[in-house]
Amino acid sequence: MTVYLTRRERFNAAHKLWVNEWNEEENRAVFGKCSNKNWHGHNYILFVTVKGTPDPKTGFVMDVKKLSNLIREHIIDKLDHSNLNLDVDFIPKEIQPTTENLAILIWQQLQPLITECKLHSIKLHETENIFAEYFGD
Amino acid sequence: MTVYLTRRERFNAAHKLWVNEWNEEENRAVFGKCSNKNWHGHNYILFVTVKGTPDPKTGFVMDVKKLSNLIREHIIDKLDHSNLNLDVDFIPKEIQPTTENLAILIWQQLQPLITECKLHSIKLHETENIFAEYFGD
Amino acid sequence: MTVYLTRRERFNAAHKLWVNEWNEEENRAVFGKCSNKNWHGHNYILFVTVKGTPDPKTGFVMDVKKLSNLIREHIIDKLDHSNLNLDVDFIPKEIQPTTENLAILIWQQLQPLITECKLHSIKLHETENIFAEYFGD
Amino acid sequence: MTVYLTRRERFNAAHKLWVNEWNEEENRAVFGKCSNKNWHGHNYILFVTVKGTPDPKTGFVMDVKKLSNLIREHIIDKLDHSNLNLDVDFIPKEIQPTTENLAILIWQQLQPLITECKLHSIKLHETENIFAEYFGD
Amino acid sequence: MTVYLTRRERFNAAHKLWVNEWNEEENRAVFGKCSNKNWHGHNYILFVTVKGTPDPKTGFVMDVKKLSNLIREHIIDKLDHSNLNLDVDFIPKEIQPTTENLAILIWQQLQPLITECKLHSIKLHETENIFAEYFGD
Amino acid sequence: MTVYLTRRERFNAAHKLWVNEWNEEENRAVFGKCSNKNWHGHNYILFVTVKGTPDPKTGFVMDVKKLSNLIREHIIDKLDHSNLNLDVDFIPKEIQPTTENLAILIWQQLQPLITECKLHSIKLHETENIFAEYFGD
């Protein structure tokens, strides 16, 4: 019996989309307002889903408090009130901090840390109209 | 690496559920209040999900602005403030405009137009309590 | 001690905005897509707020179940799955069914029926981006 | 053509997480505040998803009103305003009423009752930050 | 210049509505399912609004972090995962824990503690369909 | 008859809270993570409420499309994808871009432009847990 358990967390961050090899006009053509050199920002909403069999005694796939602490320590504390292009150790400088790439990078951080069950997906909302989801392959 | 990218759009439309071969009583028995001959309507919420590998330079599975424009031109501009039984070229008159059928019809419109990555799913909310999802088969 | 108690209800309806003395072009100029002759529709969300002193024994400003039943009998049962221009006894044919006018008309229906405390406001959401509120004067 | 149709329902209930063989301290260590002996409670939100081919005439995977009635009779009427540890015939006393276990138990109740199409998933929200989903295996 | 600043907090609690002098049948007649002797519960959402002039240097009506800490220490830590009839020092046993009364009681706790600006209102959501608001008189 | 009509709009922006006369430690002490020198950001949600008597013919307090265009031209186009400390002509450099101050500044921009009815309030959400409201005095 496999149950999927999801924890929602939030962070607020600045970013811009910008390719260094391109000039301002070229960046504007591809990224539009997202290339504003003085940054912009979002209230990101993160959904981390793990899967496993509920423990017969506790009824837990995983202790959701432990899952929350793990997400906060390894993801939220690094991303919240940060600049995603400049401040975060696990976001390489040459990688665009798009919602798609952030979902992959958050997966790569969390996947090795979830040992008592399995990480299933990372879903990240950038606005109420845009979100990305990654399942690890 | 496959990432799923979703864009939310909205439209407001009138419709009714009605089988021409049935009389008013028979339609009422099957469709309840949804068969009201003077129509009713909804604020529909549409989620279009595409999938693909993020471009190494832009970090985009697909330019979400381009996806939004495409949905607006081919779906929203035709459905918004329309009567789904009477006004829309891609909804055949003999097909009930249920949430289920609308999801299929929207898929059929969008699927050929999404060429740089793949359409993954169409999810359509009719009310806060009812939604349908279609994956193309 | 005055406490304000609010009950949320919902209804789905069709309508159009149309002045009979104007031709199609004039109506289009003023009402835009809302003048579509074949109607469109919305999921309306209604918030009815009453005010009064909580009863010392029950702790109720008003029995919220009773308030809900009253709204359903006198408002929702008439508006849900209706055409607001054609089907509703308390919406005069010469009055535009805008969110503003609907809020006033719903107030006028409910105000005399709320006797154990006082009606404070009617708030009506037409979309997630538009709502109107009326306080009775 | 398989379409997935979802109906949302809600119930409000009390529960606690507690293993009888453990003392208060041990329960507190594992379940934290959820082990409060005087109970606590939640507004649960339930999403029931069925799948099938829309009927060519009605456009229904399943009559959503019938689905709603079925959920209300067999699930909501038993869980709403109940104590999940004490009051519900289909929740065994030795099973923790965690979101994970509730999703499985609700699946087991509904699965045999949905005969004209297939039950696809049970999703249950305990708070805005925690939900569980079960697909039947 | 008066600006109104609101902080949202949440708590999950059990309660029942019950008048001791009445028997089970009488309680059932007035309170319906809310009188279930084994309790039920809710995810309460609390909105605390303060008002004042923004500080010319910090731009704060009040430090919203300080407001949040104050609400958590004096309200949330006492109400979260509690039984509102049994566990909370500032809810008198003879007072029904209705949304209306809880809003008043929370006001009475917080009002003396907010000294750098003024408490304006307490709004408390019991479900997505019911909320109460209190302004202090 | 006065009806209050509200339009919701959204913008995404970067900002930081920082007093120039203070050093980093002092700014950190007052503003916490909001003083991060590399900025952070939010998805702001703006509610603009106007009030007036519905026009007897159109049923409009104000044409909501016109209200939306006005907000977009004078507020959203300037704030969306901007840096609130650096990029916006109507935000003085010496004023902290707190939610409170932004609400006042947006009021001051819009109030003279709304001539056919009256501006009633500006409500601005910074996160799902924090919002400010200003009524013009």
mmCIF file of C-alpha atoms in Angstrom, chain A residues 125-131, chain B residues 8 10 47, chain C residues 128-129, chain F residues 8 10 43 45:
data_model
loop_
_atom_site.group_PDB
_atom_site.id
_atom_site.type_symbol
_atom_site.label_atom_id
_atom_site.label_comp_id
_atom_site.label_asym_id
_atom_site.label_seq_id
_atom_site.Cartn_x
_atom_site.Cartn_y
_atom_site.Cartn_z
ATOM 1 C CA HIS A 125 4.396 27.646 -7.818
ATOM 2 C CA GLU A 126 5.945 30.932 -8.984
ATOM 3 C CA THR A 127 2.632 32.771 -9.310
ATOM 4 C CA GLU A 128 -0.993 31.683 -9.051
ATOM 5 C CA ASN A 129 -0.832 31.100 -12.831
ATOM 6 C CA ILE A 130 2.500 29.268 -13.251
ATOM 7 C CA PHE A 131 3.951 26.157 -11.643
ATOM 8 C CA ARG B 8 -3.515 28.625 -15.516
ATOM 9 C CA ARG B 10 -9.708 31.515 -16.966
ATOM 10 C CA PHE B 47 -4.760 24.351 -16.335
ATOM 11 C CA GLU C 128 -11.866 36.270 -8.515
ATOM 12 C CA ASN C 129 -11.022 39.838 -9.633
ATOM 13 C CA ARG F 8 -8.137 42.839 -7.843
ATOM 14 C CA ARG F 10 -1.402 41.611 -9.129
ATOM 15 C CA ASN F 43 3.738 38.414 -5.462
ATOM 16 C CA ILE F 45 -2.074 41.333 -4.615
#
